[in-house]
Amino acid sequence: MPDRTLVQAVRDALREEMERDERVCVLGEDVGRKGGVFGATEGLQARFGARRVMDTPLAESSIVAVAQGLALEGYRPVAEIQFADYSFPAFNQIVNEVAKVRYRSNGDFSCPLVIRAPQGGGVRGAFYHSQSVEAYYCHVPGLKVVAPSTPADAKGLLKAAIRDPDPVIFLEPKKLYRAGREDVQDGEPALRPLGQARIVREGADLTVITYGYFRAVALDAAARLQADGIEIEVVDLRTLRPWDVALCMESVARTGRLAVLYEANRTGGFGAEVAAELAERCFANLDAPVTRIASPDVPSMPFNARLEQAFLLDADRVTAELARLARF
Amino acid sequence: MPDRTLVQAVRDALREEMERDERVCVLGEDVGRKGGVFGATEGLQARFGARRVMDTPLAESSIVAVAQGLALEGYRPVAEIQFADYSFPAFNQIVNEVAKVRYRSNGDFSCPLVIRAPQGGGVRGAFYHSQSVEAYYCHVPGLKVVAPSTPADAKGLLKAAIRDPDPVIFLEPKKLYRAGREDVQDGEPALRPLGQARIVREGADLTVITYGYFRAVALDAAARLQADGIEIEVVDLRTLRPWDVALCMESVARTGRLAVLYEANRTGGFGAEVAAELAERCFANLDAPVTRIASPDVPSMPFNARLEQAFLLDADRVTAELARLARF
Amino acid sequence: MTTTAEVEALGLTREQVLTAYTTICRARALDDRRFLLNRTGAVAFIISPRGHEVAQVAAISALDPGRDRFCLYYRDFAAALACGFTSEELMLSAFARPQDPSSGGRQTPGNFGSRRRGVIVGSSTVGPQIPKAAGIGLALRWQGAGGVCYVSFGEGATSQGDFHEGLNFAAIHRCPVVFFCENNHWAISVPQELQVAGPGVAARAAAYGIPGVAVAGDDFFAVYRAVSVAVQRARAGEGPTLIEARVLRLQSHSTDDDQRGYREAAELAAEAARDPIPRMRATLTELGWLSAQEDARIQASLMLEVDAATAQAEAASDPDPQTLFAHVYADA
Amino acid sequence: MTTTAEVEALGLTREQVLTAYTTICRARALDDRRFLLNRTGAVAFIISPRGHEVAQVAAISALDPGRDRFCLYYRDFAAALACGFTSEELMLSAFARPQDPSSGGRQTPGNFGSRRRGVIVGSSTVGPQIPKAAGIGLALRWQGAGGVCYVSFGEGATSQGDFHEGLNFAAIHRCPVVFFCENNHWAISVPQELQVAGPGVAARAAAYGIPGVAVAGDDFFAVYRAVSVAVQRARAGEGPTLIEARVLRLQSHSTDDDQRGYREAAELAAEAARDPIPRMRATLTELGWLSAQEDARIQASLMLEVDAATAQAEAASDPDPQTLFAHVYADA
Ligand SMILES: Cc1ncc(C[n+]2csc(CCOP(=O)(O)OP(=O)(O)O)c2C)c(N)n1
Ligand SMILES: Cc1ncc(C[n+]2csc(CCOP(=O)(O)OP(=O)(O)O)c2C)c(N)n1
Ligand SMILES: [Mg+2]
Ligand SMILES: [Mg+2]
């Protein structure tokens, strides 16, 4: 099995799906000749040509609209939005159009497409290259939202998203694009179904539910707390809409304590949904308040490195919060 | 004190603020000659002229962008988005621009403007004239979000929003525009500060936190449950960002039971924030799980009356849910 | 005055023209009935094509409903009939019945959709169908079967960023798209001078290096000719065309609007006198293609058709509330 | 060849031109230093104006920094200097120091803002400043003091719906706005032919009934003339103008990009040989306004200025992390 970074795994998924199904095509800003600003589509235009790997004008609304038109005609477009922060010019196309095609047509039409976008911070990208946008899309019936955190998940979930009959927002943690490598399978065995969370570390004392970049932070904190005899269970949601409520409930039932950890601004983040739902459904099992650990309510991350660090939670701060909750 | 419907109260607030402060101006689609599709700006163009009450082109992004330009130059624009569902073409201007002006300039610039939009359903408006959009904006640091539910609150809060130094999203419950009347004060006494919730009915057994149209539904359900000896306390948030956590905590501390009632789609709705925050902070006081009562996760309301009713919760269903929670 | 030779030079037979004329009259008859039904409260909300019917049907007549794609907008009631929707189907949608083929009564009447007819389901949102049509056109070009995507919208929609993005994309990639603007000079209460900067909609085509054509929307043959030329260009791989059909809005914006509140009575009266349907009838009579008796027969049979469609739609049952939860996703 | 008479006919004195030339050289000297600092890791991210400097400074020279408004975009480093930003201030922003007047080190260098200078704080987002400038122009028209709003952007930005919405609004309301497109024919790796349908950016003005002017961006006097005419029109209440300055991008898009990956080496070499700064220097020499000695003096003093600015910015302290929470709202 080849050793892959997350961004390589994304590229492999695109290449494999394009080889498997000629309806699959890629479009976006700089995805062709340049291969994407992060290299996620590197080599694809040389391999599949300028039609199936298309450099679009700098206009996100039309990128999504064109992808939608292709999907309505039977293609399986994968649109890249260069940074998740720039999905907002396409918000109307995504929320009012793409998401509602199947429902408003009473099932006569469908709109199977994938919108890939790198998100999150910690790369000195400042306000417009650091935002976490999942909450906006997780509130939209008709959309699916995926947030992988490892190379194997990125590949397997992207392949599944491309094959999914409904529109999928696929949010890639840019800070992890080249952060690490892991063995990733080729072809069909690499597939990972949407909608399944995963317990990435078992522990009896406290459940941490997270996704994306913060999976690594949670594991780091969990390792440190083990030294103090605190056993943390870490759940990686992987798919945010629909999310795996059953697996999460089962974990919380065992540990009796839950922290929801996310990178987006705290107020109104998707973690609020997870916390609210589990606080309600696990009420009888809870030994401590369901606690959210998230980014402060300031507009994303400043450029200055020290301010960026002040914004982005690190293992120290997360460890401290978890320790407090474990001892509640 | 004059007897006013909610839409009349909105109009009074605009007129009074325009008389008080010549920097205040109104712009949007059909707000001038026609006076707005709901009549919220009726008579204002005749009174203040076509400059201060401007019919714009059919382009929401530029409506918000132009309002922003006016605000940056010292005016106090009130932009009308004809239906909240149509704020999405302006999403980038609102989230990436308006909301971040003060922060990204380190306080050198500010962007005091109000974006008014009627929202919510129950008027046979179908998918594109019925959505509740507060969750999208409540997640954005830099924005304030207001959702009045009575004529007096609509007037007092809109006057306060226009005077606020920061951008305010002002969401009006269109179903209540003409649903009822109440005495509304003139001038300064009408002012209502942002950020304060209100206990609109006292009760010892269970707290219902709601806002907008559902305030009426909650009061209706509360009246019915009184017959069964269940005393419901109803809190109307009125301002959603920032919301009045202190008042809500105080109420839940007394009742020990909390239902969060909202019209938006359940998953990822702003009610999730309220439920998550209070489940965490009131943990020790809770005798029952914090319960959300909200609309189903289907894309807004279909046009067909029976399907619209099936979507929109009524007092019967809310009463049943509250009774179950009270007896938990 | 038009001659039969000129008309036949367009490749139109008498049958085709009379079929189109009948469709136009059908739209008017159905719409008049819908208006009454709205006033009696039987139908909640209607957007009238009154004044646009001739332009709409002329345009669709130049396309091939079997093979082409149609992104219609809410005012395209007559266009929908020309695309193959039946009177009964459109009445079912007015009554929001589950048998409405566009949405099963889920959408307001006017958001037409039918996959088998190539009519792409629309929304009430002004503008998004324009760049979407560019994408559909791109797909049709890739398929290489000569299919064309027709997309229509009002002049108000040309103010949206999506109009610009759609034309720019379609022009760059020579997508086979006919952009058809039904310019009635009003967007609800906003007149063209506050909506469209510059000389007009057709003049915007030059910005993208594509043909822009303005045509009198009450002239069936002129609209048919303009759209036919655009369709030929598109099928030949020469790319998109922007057509501006100048029409009149002979009704208020919708049944929720009353244009007497913001337009001059004299102007409204003058426009009412310029109804395009009598003009087309006169032209057909001049051509010797339509006699008063034939016309009376057509109108009479349409009345029966409208009565029957209304009765069937009225009698149709409402949907089961449980269907609210269907079709959010493929698996739910 | 330009004559002093021609130049003075533009209302430009030798002093003004030499000041502009010095600003242009200052931008180049600072940018070269920023590039080195980026390669040594001292500075995280830079967007170079290399190739655009002459056009930027010529344009700003035609406006009145005290009175007018400027919506600049991330490549307008030389324009920012022309608006009054100092070398030290721009170095402070490169080092993301709290003393950076644009954002206190919160934004990436290139998002210029200074209320007292009339420079409206921008974002990294491509396009939104264009309709915003229309709104600022509307306010300036209301104020009636003859102020003008200048807004600049690349040709890639013209693909955004916001470009269209901004020009349409400004044209309808005759807002005093100068839309200045710095067309370097590339949007990161996307060439103009995949970006801008039709004859070019200037040709888009006609769609809105406003003047559109294309000008050689390496000709200081031509750019100055074009912008002056637009500014006069705007001050006279005649509305907006769209100017397309054709320039070269003599650097990769940003320090995170390497254009050798997607552009021909030969083309890059050919463009490097067309650097507009030597050309301007030659013109000034021909005019007898600049001798080799004078030029050497200017370059030497700029070197000292850049050294001092770099030293000061490098020495400046980082912000207190607690300031992260300031200025989200007026009261917090
Ligand atoms: C994005 C959006 N904004 C506003 C509306 C409300 N609205 C519906 S139709 C309309 C006017 C459209 O005018 P035009 O495009 O000229 O078409 P017409 O109705 O005149 O045929 C408006 C403002 C909408 N449906 N969508
Ligand atoms: C809305 C948005 N989409 C994408 C980007 C990423 N991006 C930054 S600059 C750029 C290219 C801009 O090209 P152009 O407008 O020609 O200006 P230039 O950089 O060539 O001066 C892109 C795609 C962005 N900043 N904003
Ligand atoms: Mg119109
Ligand atoms: Mg460029």
PDB file of N, CA, C and O in Angstrom, chain D residues 159-195:
ATOM      1  N   SER D 159     -14.546  38.630 -13.685  1.00  0.00           N
ATOM      2  CA  SER D 159     -15.432  37.478 -13.891  1.00  0.00           C
ATOM      3  C   SER D 159     -16.473  37.356 -12.789  1.00  0.00           C
ATOM      4  O   SER D 159     -17.480  36.659 -12.967  1.00  0.00           O
ATOM      5  N   GLN D 160     -16.221  37.999 -11.669  1.00  0.00           N
ATOM      6  CA  GLN D 160     -17.145  37.893 -10.543  1.00  0.00           C
ATOM      7  C   GLN D 160     -18.438  38.659 -10.819  1.00  0.00           C
ATOM      8  O   GLN D 160     -18.400  39.754 -11.391  1.00  0.00           O
ATOM      9  N   GLY D 161     -19.552  38.102 -10.343  1.00  0.00           N
ATOM     10  CA  GLY D 161     -20.807  38.803 -10.458  1.00  0.00           C
ATOM     11  C   GLY D 161     -20.743  40.202  -9.864  1.00  0.00           C
ATOM     12  O   GLY D 161     -21.382  41.134 -10.373  1.00  0.00           O
ATOM     13  N   ASP D 162     -19.952  40.363  -8.817  1.00  0.00           N
ATOM     14  CA  ASP D 162     -19.847  41.677  -8.171  1.00  0.00           C
ATOM     15  C   ASP D 162     -19.309  42.758  -9.108  1.00  0.00           C
ATOM     16  O   ASP D 162     -19.637  43.945  -8.942  1.00  0.00           O
ATOM     17  N   PHE D 163     -18.492  42.384 -10.069  1.00  0.00           N
ATOM     18  CA  PHE D 163     -17.988  43.369 -11.048  1.00  0.00           C
ATOM     19  C   PHE D 163     -19.178  43.952 -11.819  1.00  0.00           C
ATOM     20  O   PHE D 163     -19.363  45.170 -11.905  1.00  0.00           O
ATOM     21  N   HIS D 164     -19.994  43.071 -12.317  1.00  0.00           N
ATOM     22  CA  HIS D 164     -21.172  43.468 -13.099  1.00  0.00           C
ATOM     23  C   HIS D 164     -22.152  44.286 -12.248  1.00  0.00           C
ATOM     24  O   HIS D 164     -22.623  45.352 -12.669  1.00  0.00           O
ATOM     25  N   GLU D 165     -22.422  43.818 -11.063  1.00  0.00           N
ATOM     26  CA  GLU D 165     -23.381  44.527 -10.215  1.00  0.00           C
ATOM     27  C   GLU D 165     -22.875  45.917  -9.850  1.00  0.00           C
ATOM     28  O   GLU D 165     -23.642  46.884  -9.799  1.00  0.00           O
ATOM     29  N   GLY D 166     -21.575  46.010  -9.631  1.00  0.00           N
ATOM     30  CA  GLY D 166     -21.000  47.309  -9.273  1.00  0.00           C
ATOM     31  C   GLY D 166     -21.042  48.294 -10.425  1.00  0.00           C
ATOM     32  O   GLY D 166     -21.411  49.460 -10.255  1.00  0.00           O
ATOM     33  N   LEU D 167     -20.678  47.824 -11.626  1.00  0.00           N
ATOM     34  CA  LEU D 167     -20.699  48.744 -12.772  1.00  0.00           C
ATOM     35  C   LEU D 167     -22.121  49.144 -13.122  1.00  0.00           C
ATOM     36  O   LEU D 167     -22.399  50.305 -13.428  1.00  0.00           O
ATOM     37  N   ASN D 168     -23.042  48.182 -13.048  1.00  0.00           N
ATOM     38  CA  ASN D 168     -24.431  48.497 -13.373  1.00  0.00           C
ATOM     39  C   ASN D 168     -24.978  49.556 -12.415  1.00  0.00           C
ATOM     40  O   ASN D 168     -25.561  50.553 -12.850  1.00  0.00           O
ATOM     41  N   PHE D 169     -24.735  49.361 -11.135  1.00  0.00           N
ATOM     42  CA  PHE D 169     -25.255  50.330 -10.152  1.00  0.00           C
ATOM     43  C   PHE D 169     -24.617  51.704 -10.347  1.00  0.00           C
ATOM     44  O   PHE D 169     -25.307  52.733 -10.395  1.00  0.00           O
ATOM     45  N   ALA D 170     -23.304  51.709 -10.475  1.00  0.00           N
ATOM     46  CA  ALA D 170     -22.600  53.001 -10.608  1.00  0.00           C
ATOM     47  C   ALA D 170     -23.043  53.742 -11.863  1.00  0.00           C
ATOM     48  O   ALA D 170     -23.170  54.973 -11.862  1.00  0.00           O
ATOM     49  N   ALA D 171     -23.285  52.994 -12.940  1.00  0.00           N
ATOM     50  CA  ALA D 171     -23.706  53.639 -14.192  1.00  0.00           C
ATOM     51  C   ALA D 171     -25.121  54.189 -14.069  1.00  0.00           C
ATOM     52  O   ALA D 171     -25.404  55.306 -14.499  1.00  0.00           O
ATOM     53  N   ILE D 172     -26.018  53.413 -13.461  1.00  0.00           N
ATOM     54  CA  ILE D 172     -27.401  53.882 -13.306  1.00  0.00           C
ATOM     55  C   ILE D 172     -27.435  55.188 -12.508  1.00  0.00           C
ATOM     56  O   ILE D 172     -28.126  56.136 -12.889  1.00  0.00           O
ATOM     57  N   HIS D 173     -26.649  55.242 -11.431  1.00  0.00           N
ATOM     58  CA  HIS D 173     -26.713  56.405 -10.532  1.00  0.00           C
ATOM     59  C   HIS D 173     -25.580  57.397 -10.764  1.00  0.00           C
ATOM     60  O   HIS D 173     -25.344  58.275  -9.938  1.00  0.00           O
ATOM     61  N   ARG D 174     -24.886  57.239 -11.908  1.00  0.00           N
ATOM     62  CA  ARG D 174     -23.797  58.165 -12.259  1.00  0.00           C
ATOM     63  C   ARG D 174     -22.889  58.433 -11.049  1.00  0.00           C
ATOM     64  O   ARG D 174     -22.557  59.577 -10.725  1.00  0.00           O
ATOM     65  N   CYS D 175     -22.486  57.347 -10.407  1.00  0.00           N
ATOM     66  CA  CYS D 175     -21.601  57.495  -9.250  1.00  0.00           C
ATOM     67  C   CYS D 175     -20.204  57.904  -9.713  1.00  0.00           C
ATOM     68  O   CYS D 175     -19.711  57.409 -10.725  1.00  0.00           O
ATOM     69  N   PRO D 176     -19.565  58.816  -8.988  1.00  0.00           N
ATOM     70  CA  PRO D 176     -18.212  59.252  -9.343  1.00  0.00           C
ATOM     71  C   PRO D 176     -17.177  58.193  -8.967  1.00  0.00           C
ATOM     72  O   PRO D 176     -16.569  58.243  -7.900  1.00  0.00           O
ATOM     73  N   VAL D 177     -17.020  57.205  -9.833  1.00  0.00           N
ATOM     74  CA  VAL D 177     -16.123  56.087  -9.556  1.00  0.00           C
ATOM     75  C   VAL D 177     -15.216  55.867 -10.753  1.00  0.00           C
ATOM     76  O   VAL D 177     -15.648  55.961 -11.910  1.00  0.00           O
ATOM     77  N   VAL D 178     -13.943  55.618 -10.481  1.00  0.00           N
ATOM     78  CA  VAL D 178     -13.007  55.199 -11.518  1.00  0.00           C
ATOM     79  C   VAL D 178     -12.703  53.732 -11.292  1.00  0.00           C
ATOM     80  O   VAL D 178     -12.108  53.361 -10.267  1.00  0.00           O
ATOM     81  N   PHE D 179     -13.184  52.899 -12.200  1.00  0.00           N
ATOM     82  CA  PHE D 179     -12.925  51.462 -12.128  1.00  0.00           C
ATOM     83  C   PHE D 179     -11.630  51.196 -12.884  1.00  0.00           C
ATOM     84  O   PHE D 179     -11.563  51.393 -14.106  1.00  0.00           O
ATOM     85  N   PHE D 180     -10.608  50.798 -12.165  1.00  0.00           N
ATOM     86  CA  PHE D 180      -9.277  50.653 -12.763  1.00  0.00           C
ATOM     87  C   PHE D 180      -8.852  49.184 -12.736  1.00  0.00           C
ATOM     88  O   PHE D 180      -8.549  48.626 -11.681  1.00  0.00           O
ATOM     89  N   CYS D 181      -8.866  48.564 -13.914  1.00  0.00           N
ATOM     90  CA  CYS D 181      -8.499  47.155 -14.011  1.00  0.00           C
ATOM     91  C   CYS D 181      -7.028  47.025 -14.406  1.00  0.00           C
ATOM     92  O   CYS D 181      -6.615  47.523 -15.451  1.00  0.00           O
ATOM     93  N   GLU D 182      -6.258  46.365 -13.569  1.00  0.00           N
ATOM     94  CA  GLU D 182      -4.851  46.098 -13.879  1.00  0.00           C
ATOM     95  C   GLU D 182      -4.790  44.729 -14.553  1.00  0.00           C
ATOM     96  O   GLU D 182      -4.705  43.698 -13.887  1.00  0.00           O
ATOM     97  N   ASN D 183      -4.901  44.758 -15.875  1.00  0.00           N
ATOM     98  CA  ASN D 183      -4.967  43.500 -16.621  1.00  0.00           C
ATOM     99  C   ASN D 183      -3.564  42.988 -16.924  1.00  0.00           C
ATOM    100  O   ASN D 183      -2.905  43.451 -17.854  1.00  0.00           O
ATOM    101  N   ASN D 184      -3.139  42.011 -16.133  1.00  0.00           N
ATOM    102  CA  ASN D 184      -1.826  41.393 -16.380  1.00  0.00           C
ATOM    103  C   ASN D 184      -1.989  40.060 -17.114  1.00  0.00           C
ATOM    104  O   ASN D 184      -1.052  39.280 -17.211  1.00  0.00           O
ATOM    105  N   HIS D 185      -3.217  39.802 -17.577  1.00  0.00           N
ATOM    106  CA  HIS D 185      -3.501  38.654 -18.448  1.00  0.00           C
ATOM    107  C   HIS D 185      -3.424  37.300 -17.749  1.00  0.00           C
ATOM    108  O   HIS D 185      -3.616  36.258 -18.394  1.00  0.00           O
ATOM    109  N   TRP D 186      -3.188  37.311 -16.444  1.00  0.00           N
ATOM    110  CA  TRP D 186      -3.148  36.060 -15.692  1.00  0.00           C
ATOM    111  C   TRP D 186      -3.869  36.231 -14.365  1.00  0.00           C
ATOM    112  O   TRP D 186      -3.731  37.253 -13.702  1.00  0.00           O
ATOM    113  N   ALA D 187      -4.633  35.234 -13.998  1.00  0.00           N
ATOM    114  CA  ALA D 187      -5.234  35.130 -12.673  1.00  0.00           C
ATOM    115  C   ALA D 187      -4.616  33.874 -12.065  1.00  0.00           C
ATOM    116  O   ALA D 187      -5.016  32.759 -12.401  1.00  0.00           O
ATOM    117  N   ILE D 188      -3.616  34.074 -11.239  1.00  0.00           N
ATOM    118  CA  ILE D 188      -2.730  32.977 -10.838  1.00  0.00           C
ATOM    119  C   ILE D 188      -2.317  32.260 -12.125  1.00  0.00           C
ATOM    120  O   ILE D 188      -1.554  32.837 -12.910  1.00  0.00           O
ATOM    121  N   SER D 189      -2.850  31.068 -12.391  1.00  0.00           N
ATOM    122  CA  SER D 189      -2.392  30.306 -13.576  1.00  0.00           C
ATOM    123  C   SER D 189      -3.379  30.352 -14.735  1.00  0.00           C
ATOM    124  O   SER D 189      -3.178  29.674 -15.745  1.00  0.00           O
ATOM    125  N   VAL D 190      -4.467  31.103 -14.564  1.00  0.00           N
ATOM    126  CA  VAL D 190      -5.508  31.098 -15.603  1.00  0.00           C
ATOM    127  C   VAL D 190      -5.306  32.282 -16.546  1.00  0.00           C
ATOM    128  O   VAL D 190      -5.348  33.437 -16.115  1.00  0.00           O
ATOM    129  N   PRO D 191      -5.080  31.992 -17.834  1.00  0.00           N
ATOM    130  CA  PRO D 191      -4.825  33.061 -18.801  1.00  0.00           C
ATOM    131  C   PRO D 191      -6.113  33.791 -19.192  1.00  0.00           C
ATOM    132  O   PRO D 191      -7.210  33.263 -19.037  1.00  0.00           O
ATOM    133  N   GLN D 192      -5.940  34.997 -19.717  1.00  0.00           N
ATOM    134  CA  GLN D 192      -7.090  35.831 -20.059  1.00  0.00           C
ATOM    135  C   GLN D 192      -8.102  35.115 -20.949  1.00  0.00           C
ATOM    136  O   GLN D 192      -9.304  35.274 -20.777  1.00  0.00           O
ATOM    137  N   GLU D 193      -7.629  34.295 -21.888  1.00  0.00           N
ATOM    138  CA  GLU D 193      -8.598  33.681 -22.821  1.00  0.00           C
ATOM    139  C   GLU D 193      -9.541  32.708 -22.132  1.00  0.00           C
ATOM    140  O   GLU D 193     -10.634  32.440 -22.639  1.00  0.00           O
ATOM    141  N   LEU D 194      -9.153  32.205 -20.961  1.00  0.00           N
ATOM    142  CA  LEU D 194     -10.070  31.344 -20.210  1.00  0.00           C
ATOM    143  C   LEU D 194     -10.814  32.129 -19.133  1.00  0.00           C
ATOM    144  O   LEU D 194     -11.567  31.565 -18.335  1.00  0.00           O
ATOM    145  N   GLN D 195     -10.600  33.425 -19.108  1.00  0.00           N
ATOM    146  CA  GLN D 195     -11.128  34.258 -18.030  1.00  0.00           C
ATOM    147  C   GLN D 195     -12.113  35.310 -18.525  1.00  0.00           C
ATOM    148  O   GLN D 195     -13.182  35.485 -17.932  1.00  0.00           O
TER     149      GLN D 195
END
